[in-house]
């Protein structure tokens, strides 16, 4: 039997380990830890020491939230909830310190305590059907051996022979019935025969005695790993503050308040709206902006004002919101920058610049944006601003260039400093310095609010001396997504989904890319690792990968893709510095959607400016991220605010690894990455992907190579004038191509053909025509005129229809996926979560989608079907698309064309169905992940039905898939009728039923839609209200009937929710 022994630091989730604990928490831990050590008594009983452990754990972590006690024969258990009714999360087997005969050791796990743990585990897992076990512990109070329940699952629960003997033992059908019999005759042999390694975490609390009792606070850092290891977050596998799934509701709520917004719920969806009259603060950012826009009549200057709404009030709000998002994006980015600079300078607060004493009003903030951050240090005007913001670097980011909307309307300096805003009812400031104010100056409020949070707690093994909640870049990403989705209700894709989809799809893409480039037949990353010999060539191949998100939102998938690509480069061993030297001795992984860089000792990498090795690592990370963002990541969204926020998220990812240039106090400037994220309607385009661009290129006098070169130069431009000049050149090339293609596209060529024919028909004839010939000519002329009018109408509709004004011309916007002749090559991977909207609810644009000729278009269908189809068109041959969407296409009538498309025009390689599993916090929609390859259907799809035993916080989706996936074949009539995930046994049963049974569609019955009340809140009541109404008037019983909702109908029955319908209709 082999073992893998980890330290507490090695066992922790690195993303959790990166988080600083508060000083207050560490002091409590030290106090109770010392008390525990002092009370240990070798001569006392096992029961005595069990109580010590319980008291210690309760005092530091578990009291009031997680119940700790004995359970049956188990010495100690920690429950997942507050009482004994909740499932057990941790089993603890306790031995007294002197009981060496039964206690396990590093050299011998097969002792009685381990055998006991196996029995208790099987009773909990099999007999009690507990799927929520997290860890199992054996301790003699000094030494601790901690095993992950997932490892016990593989080692023991999946041992069919052991499980059978356990069941026989429980039933009393074996020759022995005592627990000793089980330990010696069943457990011990099963443990002995284990072929796989047993991983566990080991520590001895006596090793911490000196650290606990000395006065050196620096030594307290050595306690962090153990403090976190014993916490509920680790032992019960709970979400933690910078988990990408976890929204900091307090921060989010107060930020909305400062902006002048609030979140409301309508049905199952949440929306962000302007506060209603009576609750509005003139000092909130949006109300302040609306007052200035209105008083100066700024809307009258805006071109295309209709895009902001139909009424003046709508337009004022939407323009103000757009401006406010721009401003708050800048401020939040600067808060992250400020925290980064302070961290780089050993937490010296002298480097702060977002403070009330330095920013006294909105004028100062505007000056910071445009006179400091947008200008190189030598270009800044002399005076108090330059001195005040001496530590603020030049960033070279378009984030700090005036937007077109600001130029037409107002800047942040136009906002009134003296307006007042009420303090949020749950404000974080109310707990700071006993704040008594009920309202504040708006800018002071914003800066004090932000300062109450910690934006820099990631990345080092340290203690947070100030008690500030963490706001990481990941949490900000979630907040951006929610604010940005204010119109339609926002559904944030959780990190366990994005991580899996990006890792799986990009891994497939990397292998495919190398196989194509080198003629290899690798099937795994390990295969590639063993083949690669030329690091420079390997980086060229890797960096040629093109990934696109067709509905990019806040950029979550692109950020996840960035992290996974860096981690894959690390795994392949191809991360190199500017001298071509490989990055060794560091492990780069992705945990909780965060990039984790650790050294060989499992210490988290921390950038130390001017330290040679630290500088080298930081530069590698920055420039690798820069290269991938510039060359590999592309996105589109119909919402311009989404585009801004996506760009911001990518800048933030670069900001995390920016560095000081050697020998200077200058931070490395940010590249111009905004050009890769486009605003437009992904599904609408005038020009087909196979349109010949060569005539258009000749006409405008530019080549594809020159177009690509202009974009590459734009990325690296560090001068505003140069950047604007390159932007003008890029716009000129695009508009020129549009004009020339427009003249020569199929519709225009067809019109030209009919116009020529009409001209010929109406031209004077040399010879007189007889009446019969004249009739023939007139008839042809009329028909031809109709065709001319028809194609003119089509062209005019496209030119004048505002929907087409937002069309996304893929070939023109992304020359990176064209060859040098202008032929479309395609993206290597398309990943994302497209919108789910019924086409019939979308108005006139539905007809445009139909005219686009999508094969999967069904008026009763959903827009995500069109994304699947266009995504396949946009891919390179043999490359991959992965989407998470509603799973209705698998069985619904409207999904037939989608199923047929998958079967006939793609190679489905992975289908994961989440029916009955809630993936999105705010949505009840059932979803699936579909990954397909562009190519012929090989009829071999890896499929998995996710069941209720899956927990995203405990099990990686990839591990669950490995254990539960089955191979399916989709093709033929049955698959077009429905996509069903079945095992071989289930498929045989289904086939038998279909042979002998009659399908529901062939029954002679009518199926109707359920009751539509028009206003459920008025007509559907609970049982208590029903009883009250009948008590008041017994006649009410005649019109009150029980009602079942769709969610109450289960597979084999129903669950009555005690809801009643007031039937006031016939």
Tab-separated table of C-alpha atoms in Angstrom, residues 300-640:
chain	number	residue	atom	x	y	z
A	300	UNK	CA	-30.529	67.218	-28.403
A	301	UNK	CA	-26.890	66.945	-29.488
A	302	UNK	CA	-26.860	63.165	-29.635
A	303	UNK	CA	-27.017	61.460	-33.036
A	304	UNK	CA	-29.116	58.275	-33.142
A	305	UNK	CA	-30.857	59.287	-29.931
A	306	UNK	CA	-33.569	56.668	-30.619
A	307	UNK	CA	-31.160	53.902	-29.586
A	308	UNK	CA	-31.513	55.137	-25.989
A	309	UNK	CA	-35.293	54.725	-25.809
A	310	UNK	CA	-38.583	56.107	-27.037
A	311	UNK	CA	-39.433	58.734	-24.413
A	312	UNK	CA	-37.349	61.579	-23.058
A	313	UNK	CA	-37.349	59.993	-19.597
A	314	UNK	CA	-36.106	56.647	-20.969
A	315	UNK	CA	-33.388	58.386	-22.928
A	316	UNK	CA	-32.214	60.443	-19.967
A	317	UNK	CA	-31.951	57.322	-17.820
A	318	UNK	CA	-30.184	55.173	-20.420
A	319	UNK	CA	-27.651	57.865	-21.336
A	320	UNK	CA	-26.997	58.537	-17.643
A	321	UNK	CA	-26.609	54.812	-16.999
A	322	UNK	CA	-24.187	54.420	-19.906
A	323	UNK	CA	-22.077	57.310	-18.601
A	324	UNK	CA	-22.253	56.003	-15.027
A	325	UNK	CA	-21.030	52.554	-16.061
A	326	UNK	CA	-18.072	54.170	-17.838
A	327	UNK	CA	-17.209	56.237	-14.760
A	328	UNK	CA	-17.655	53.453	-12.212
A	329	UNK	CA	-15.596	51.101	-14.408
A	330	UNK	CA	-12.747	53.604	-14.296
A	331	UNK	CA	-13.001	54.094	-10.549
A	332	UNK	CA	-13.104	50.367	-9.767
A	333	UNK	CA	-10.168	49.742	-12.078
A	334	UNK	CA	-8.241	52.494	-10.291
A	335	UNK	CA	-9.094	50.968	-6.917
A	336	UNK	CA	-7.538	47.702	-8.064
A	337	UNK	CA	-4.529	49.607	-9.432
A	338	UNK	CA	-4.105	51.531	-6.168
A	339	UNK	CA	-4.232	48.306	-4.154
A	340	UNK	CA	-1.701	46.701	-6.485
A	341	UNK	CA	0.751	49.604	-6.139
A	342	UNK	CA	0.391	49.648	-2.344
A	343	UNK	CA	1.039	45.898	-2.239
A	344	UNK	CA	4.138	46.296	-4.423
A	345	UNK	CA	5.487	48.816	-1.883
A	346	UNK	CA	5.108	46.706	1.274
A	347	UNK	CA	1.636	48.077	2.085
A	348	UNK	CA	2.860	51.671	2.271
A	349	UNK	CA	-0.353	53.731	2.389
A	350	UNK	CA	1.593	56.734	1.106
A	351	UNK	CA	0.969	55.311	-2.364
A	352	UNK	CA	-2.819	55.719	-1.990
A	353	UNK	CA	-4.434	58.147	-4.425
A	354	UNK	CA	-8.189	57.383	-4.304
A	355	UNK	CA	-8.601	59.238	-1.025
A	356	UNK	CA	-10.733	62.171	0.111
A	357	UNK	CA	-7.698	64.353	0.788
A	358	UNK	CA	-6.365	63.853	-2.777
A	359	UNK	CA	-9.685	63.847	-4.639
A	360	UNK	CA	-11.715	66.704	-3.228
A	361	UNK	CA	-14.345	66.821	-5.936
A	362	UNK	CA	-15.446	65.478	-9.303
A	363	UNK	CA	-13.076	67.941	-11.030
A	364	UNK	CA	-10.109	66.226	-9.380
A	365	UNK	CA	-11.412	62.817	-10.421
A	366	UNK	CA	-11.808	63.993	-14.014
A	367	UNK	CA	-8.281	65.400	-13.927
A	368	UNK	CA	-6.989	62.075	-12.617
A	369	UNK	CA	-8.645	60.295	-15.548
A	370	UNK	CA	-7.413	62.530	-18.337
A	371	UNK	CA	-4.507	64.667	-17.125
A	372	UNK	CA	-2.679	61.950	-15.177
A	373	UNK	CA	-3.574	58.409	-16.252
A	374	UNK	CA	-3.895	59.292	-19.936
A	375	UNK	CA	-0.547	61.135	-20.109
A	376	UNK	CA	3.042	60.007	-19.813
A	377	UNK	CA	4.795	61.473	-16.805
A	378	UNK	CA	6.899	63.846	-18.892
A	379	UNK	CA	3.763	65.117	-20.664
A	380	UNK	CA	1.891	66.016	-17.471
A	381	UNK	CA	1.581	69.718	-16.770
A	382	UNK	CA	3.564	71.060	-13.838
A	383	UNK	CA	1.542	71.962	-10.779
A	384	UNK	CA	-0.298	70.575	-7.802
A	385	UNK	CA	-1.950	67.715	-9.762
A	386	UNK	CA	1.377	66.294	-10.886
A	387	UNK	CA	2.699	66.461	-7.317
A	388	UNK	CA	-0.490	65.100	-5.757
A	389	UNK	CA	-0.572	62.059	-8.060
A	390	UNK	CA	3.167	61.512	-8.379
A	391	UNK	CA	2.870	57.758	-7.754
A	392	UNK	CA	0.097	57.207	-10.304
A	393	UNK	CA	1.457	55.609	-13.497
A	394	UNK	CA	0.625	56.245	-17.130
A	395	UNK	CA	-1.488	53.306	-18.307
A	396	UNK	CA	-1.982	53.791	-22.067
A	397	UNK	CA	-5.523	52.446	-21.813
A	398	UNK	CA	-8.480	53.649	-23.869
A	399	UNK	CA	-10.404	53.332	-20.610
A	400	UNK	CA	-8.935	56.768	-19.820
A	401	UNK	CA	-9.793	58.399	-23.104
A	402	UNK	CA	-12.969	60.429	-23.433
A	403	UNK	CA	-15.771	58.350	-24.896
A	404	UNK	CA	-17.889	59.547	-27.790
A	405	UNK	CA	-20.891	59.801	-25.455
A	406	UNK	CA	-18.935	61.952	-22.993
A	407	UNK	CA	-17.867	64.211	-25.839
A	408	UNK	CA	-21.497	64.719	-26.891
A	409	UNK	CA	-22.922	65.071	-23.379
A	410	UNK	CA	-21.118	65.522	-20.043
A	411	UNK	CA	-17.948	64.519	-18.212
A	412	UNK	CA	-17.857	63.380	-14.591
A	413	UNK	CA	-16.601	66.877	-13.711
A	414	UNK	CA	-20.072	68.193	-14.623
A	415	UNK	CA	-21.614	66.390	-11.653
A	416	UNK	CA	-22.493	68.509	-8.630
A	417	UNK	CA	-20.142	68.004	-5.676
A	418	UNK	CA	-22.555	69.530	-3.173
A	419	UNK	CA	-25.471	67.206	-3.909
A	420	UNK	CA	-26.224	64.848	-1.029
A	421	UNK	CA	-26.884	61.125	-0.887
A	422	UNK	CA	-28.412	59.132	1.976
A	423	UNK	CA	-26.387	56.400	3.629
A	424	UNK	CA	-27.444	52.906	2.526
A	425	UNK	CA	-29.496	51.140	5.211
A	426	UNK	CA	-26.985	48.254	5.384
A	427	UNK	CA	-23.910	50.394	4.721
A	428	UNK	CA	-20.475	48.994	5.502
A	429	UNK	CA	-19.668	52.480	6.841
A	430	UNK	CA	-22.091	52.067	9.733
A	431	UNK	CA	-19.687	49.663	11.329
A	432	UNK	CA	-16.664	51.881	10.711
A	433	UNK	CA	-15.704	54.384	13.424
A	434	UNK	CA	-19.322	54.389	14.629
A	435	UNK	CA	-20.431	56.514	11.691
A	436	UNK	CA	-23.542	58.510	12.637
A	437	UNK	CA	-24.136	60.415	9.387
A	438	UNK	CA	-27.408	59.851	7.594
A	439	UNK	CA	-26.192	61.420	4.337
A	440	UNK	CA	-22.901	62.356	2.696
A	441	UNK	CA	-21.282	64.215	-0.157
A	442	UNK	CA	-21.557	61.691	-3.045
A	443	UNK	CA	-17.877	61.480	-3.965
A	444	UNK	CA	-16.807	61.231	-0.333
A	445	UNK	CA	-19.343	58.432	0.103
A	446	UNK	CA	-18.031	56.531	-2.925
A	447	UNK	CA	-14.375	56.781	-1.845
A	448	UNK	CA	-15.069	55.881	1.783
A	449	UNK	CA	-17.250	52.990	0.677
A	450	UNK	CA	-14.516	51.582	-1.564
A	451	UNK	CA	-11.886	52.086	1.126
A	452	UNK	CA	-13.932	49.924	3.510
A	453	UNK	CA	-13.129	46.904	1.318
A	454	UNK	CA	-9.893	45.096	0.598
A	455	UNK	CA	-9.071	44.931	-3.114
A	456	UNK	CA	-5.613	43.390	-2.635
A	457	UNK	CA	-5.947	40.384	-0.346
A	458	UNK	CA	-4.919	37.873	-2.979
A	459	UNK	CA	-1.515	36.542	-3.714
A	460	UNK	CA	0.517	36.242	-0.521
A	461	UNK	CA	0.780	34.311	2.713
A	462	UNK	CA	-0.102	37.138	5.050
A	463	UNK	CA	-2.526	38.317	7.720
A	464	UNK	CA	-5.043	41.084	7.149
A	465	UNK	CA	-4.346	43.543	9.926
A	466	UNK	CA	-7.445	45.605	9.092
A	467	UNK	CA	-10.783	43.848	9.132
A	468	UNK	CA	-11.958	44.542	5.578
A	469	UNK	CA	-14.105	42.263	3.387
A	470	UNK	CA	-12.400	41.049	0.217
A	471	UNK	CA	-13.438	42.264	-3.230
A	472	UNK	CA	-11.390	40.420	-5.829
A	473	UNK	CA	-11.325	40.931	-9.575
A	474	UNK	CA	-13.449	37.779	-9.849
A	475	UNK	CA	-16.160	39.152	-7.583
A	476	UNK	CA	-16.094	42.408	-9.555
A	477	UNK	CA	-16.636	40.347	-12.710
A	478	UNK	CA	-19.859	38.981	-11.261
A	479	UNK	CA	-20.999	42.467	-10.229
A	480	UNK	CA	-20.215	43.851	-13.704
A	481	UNK	CA	-22.251	41.033	-15.251
A	482	UNK	CA	-25.279	41.749	-13.066
A	483	UNK	CA	-25.208	45.533	-13.599
A	484	UNK	CA	-24.651	45.051	-17.293
A	485	UNK	CA	-27.611	42.678	-17.647
A	486	UNK	CA	-30.010	45.196	-16.163
A	487	UNK	CA	-32.408	45.154	-19.135
A	488	UNK	CA	-32.930	41.456	-19.668
A	489	UNK	CA	-32.221	39.959	-16.255
A	490	UNK	CA	-28.717	38.638	-15.812
A	491	UNK	CA	-27.657	35.014	-15.432
A	492	UNK	CA	-24.027	34.676	-14.493
A	493	UNK	CA	-22.401	31.435	-15.648
A	494	UNK	CA	-20.884	29.814	-12.546
A	495	UNK	CA	-17.167	29.143	-12.507
A	496	UNK	CA	-17.384	25.349	-12.376
A	497	UNK	CA	-19.099	25.527	-15.784
A	498	UNK	CA	-16.758	28.039	-17.453
A	499	UNK	CA	-13.673	26.277	-16.079
A	500	UNK	CA	-14.787	22.897	-17.378
A	501	UNK	CA	-15.914	24.139	-20.794
A	502	UNK	CA	-12.784	26.200	-21.387
A	503	UNK	CA	-10.384	23.543	-20.125
A	504	UNK	CA	-12.046	20.749	-22.090
A	505	UNK	CA	-12.503	22.657	-25.359
A	506	UNK	CA	-9.131	24.407	-25.346
A	507	UNK	CA	-7.329	21.152	-24.529
A	508	UNK	CA	-8.983	19.520	-27.541
A	509	UNK	CA	-8.098	22.570	-29.649
A	510	UNK	CA	-4.432	22.649	-28.591
A	511	UNK	CA	-4.010	18.946	-29.401
A	512	UNK	CA	-5.743	19.372	-32.775
A	513	UNK	CA	-3.646	22.442	-33.609
A	514	UNK	CA	-0.328	20.718	-32.893
A	515	UNK	CA	-1.390	17.552	-34.733
A	516	UNK	CA	-2.278	19.624	-37.817
A	517	UNK	CA	0.919	21.671	-37.686
A	518	UNK	CA	3.296	18.783	-37.020
A	519	UNK	CA	1.517	15.761	-38.511
A	520	UNK	CA	1.349	14.132	-35.074
A	521	UNK	CA	-1.364	11.852	-33.697
A	522	UNK	CA	-1.318	12.941	-30.066
A	523	UNK	CA	-4.431	12.399	-27.979
A	524	UNK	CA	-3.427	13.950	-24.635
A	525	UNK	CA	-1.484	16.912	-23.282
A	526	UNK	CA	1.106	14.430	-21.949
A	527	UNK	CA	1.586	13.135	-25.492
A	528	UNK	CA	2.276	16.700	-26.661
A	529	UNK	CA	4.614	17.372	-23.728
A	530	UNK	CA	6.705	14.350	-24.689
A	531	UNK	CA	6.850	15.405	-28.362
A	532	UNK	CA	7.698	19.106	-28.052
A	533	UNK	CA	11.368	19.927	-28.485
A	534	UNK	CA	11.429	23.404	-30.056
A	535	UNK	CA	10.013	25.878	-27.522
A	536	UNK	CA	9.878	28.812	-29.936
A	537	UNK	CA	8.012	26.816	-32.588
A	538	UNK	CA	5.644	25.386	-29.950
A	539	UNK	CA	4.770	28.920	-28.805
A	540	UNK	CA	4.131	30.012	-32.395
A	541	UNK	CA	1.702	27.114	-32.882
A	542	UNK	CA	0.000	27.698	-29.534
A	543	UNK	CA	-0.295	31.465	-30.050
A	544	UNK	CA	-1.932	30.950	-33.454
A	545	UNK	CA	-5.070	29.570	-31.766
A	546	UNK	CA	-8.113	31.810	-32.237
A	547	UNK	CA	-10.958	31.593	-29.674
A	548	UNK	CA	-14.237	33.498	-29.896
A	549	UNK	CA	-17.231	34.122	-27.638
A	550	UNK	CA	-20.147	35.174	-29.855
A	551	UNK	CA	-22.135	36.709	-26.956
A	552	UNK	CA	-19.336	37.822	-24.705
A	553	UNK	CA	-21.226	39.561	-21.867
A	554	UNK	CA	-18.779	40.647	-19.174
A	555	UNK	CA	-16.027	38.496	-20.661
A	556	UNK	CA	-16.225	35.621	-18.184
A	557	UNK	CA	-15.491	32.956	-20.816
A	558	UNK	CA	-12.590	34.920	-22.285
A	559	UNK	CA	-11.044	35.396	-18.834
A	560	UNK	CA	-11.487	31.675	-18.130
A	561	UNK	CA	-9.944	30.892	-21.531
A	562	UNK	CA	-6.989	33.159	-20.765
A	563	UNK	CA	-6.333	31.402	-17.461
A	564	UNK	CA	-6.656	27.930	-18.948
A	565	UNK	CA	-4.301	28.776	-21.811
A	566	UNK	CA	-1.624	30.017	-19.394
A	567	UNK	CA	-2.066	26.865	-17.279
A	568	UNK	CA	-1.859	24.645	-20.378
A	569	UNK	CA	1.319	26.386	-21.502
A	570	UNK	CA	2.764	25.718	-18.070
A	571	UNK	CA	1.702	22.062	-18.261
A	572	UNK	CA	3.339	21.747	-21.684
A	573	UNK	CA	6.513	23.371	-20.339
A	574	UNK	CA	6.571	26.085	-23.008
A	575	UNK	CA	6.378	29.235	-20.866
A	576	UNK	CA	9.563	31.144	-21.654
A	577	UNK	CA	11.073	34.530	-20.848
A	578	UNK	CA	12.292	37.149	-23.343
A	579	UNK	CA	15.595	35.277	-23.656
A	580	UNK	CA	13.897	31.980	-24.500
A	581	UNK	CA	14.646	30.477	-21.075
A	582	UNK	CA	11.971	28.093	-19.793
A	583	UNK	CA	10.027	28.936	-16.611
A	584	UNK	CA	10.900	26.130	-14.224
A	585	UNK	CA	10.177	25.434	-10.544
A	586	UNK	CA	6.709	26.942	-10.689
A	587	UNK	CA	3.344	25.262	-10.996
A	588	UNK	CA	0.514	27.199	-12.639
A	589	UNK	CA	-3.030	25.916	-12.211
A	590	UNK	CA	-6.576	27.256	-12.286
A	591	UNK	CA	-8.621	27.047	-9.093
A	592	UNK	CA	-12.028	28.685	-8.685
A	593	UNK	CA	-11.493	30.434	-11.999
A	594	UNK	CA	-8.335	32.085	-10.667
A	595	UNK	CA	-4.797	31.590	-11.929
A	596	UNK	CA	-2.626	30.166	-9.134
A	597	UNK	CA	1.164	30.410	-9.372
A	598	UNK	CA	3.011	28.392	-6.734
A	599	UNK	CA	6.625	27.358	-6.251
A	600	UNK	CA	7.943	23.885	-5.473
A	601	UNK	CA	7.256	24.447	-1.774
A	602	UNK	CA	3.587	25.240	-2.539
A	603	UNK	CA	4.136	28.855	-1.591
A	604	UNK	CA	2.024	31.360	-3.511
A	605	UNK	CA	4.089	33.517	-5.860
A	606	UNK	CA	4.388	37.135	-4.783
A	607	UNK	CA	5.859	39.832	-7.003
A	608	UNK	CA	8.735	41.694	-5.360
A	609	UNK	CA	9.766	44.641	-7.557
A	610	UNK	CA	13.393	44.637	-8.688
A	611	UNK	CA	14.072	41.139	-7.304
A	612	UNK	CA	15.625	39.391	-10.315
A	613	UNK	CA	13.725	36.063	-10.212
A	614	UNK	CA	10.462	37.652	-9.098
A	615	UNK	CA	10.777	40.250	-11.856
A	616	UNK	CA	11.416	37.546	-14.432
A	617	UNK	CA	8.345	35.526	-13.430
A	618	UNK	CA	6.098	38.610	-13.352
A	619	UNK	CA	7.292	39.740	-16.785
A	620	UNK	CA	6.657	36.280	-18.240
A	621	UNK	CA	3.119	36.221	-16.868
A	622	UNK	CA	2.322	39.750	-18.080
A	623	UNK	CA	3.624	39.237	-21.605
A	624	UNK	CA	2.085	35.761	-21.966
A	625	UNK	CA	-1.272	37.221	-20.976
A	626	UNK	CA	-0.734	40.132	-23.357
A	627	UNK	CA	0.112	37.801	-26.246
A	628	UNK	CA	-2.890	35.565	-25.665
A	629	UNK	CA	-5.318	38.485	-25.271
A	630	UNK	CA	-4.014	40.189	-28.421
A	631	UNK	CA	-3.622	37.150	-30.667
A	632	UNK	CA	-5.992	34.485	-29.380
A	633	UNK	CA	-9.098	35.955	-27.729
A	634	UNK	CA	-11.993	37.574	-29.586
A	635	UNK	CA	-15.525	38.500	-28.636
A	636	UNK	CA	-18.743	40.097	-29.861
A	637	UNK	CA	-21.771	41.451	-28.051
A	638	UNK	CA	-24.829	43.392	-29.134
A	639	UNK	CA	-24.701	45.498	-25.956
A	640	UNK	CA	-22.043	48.269	-26.073
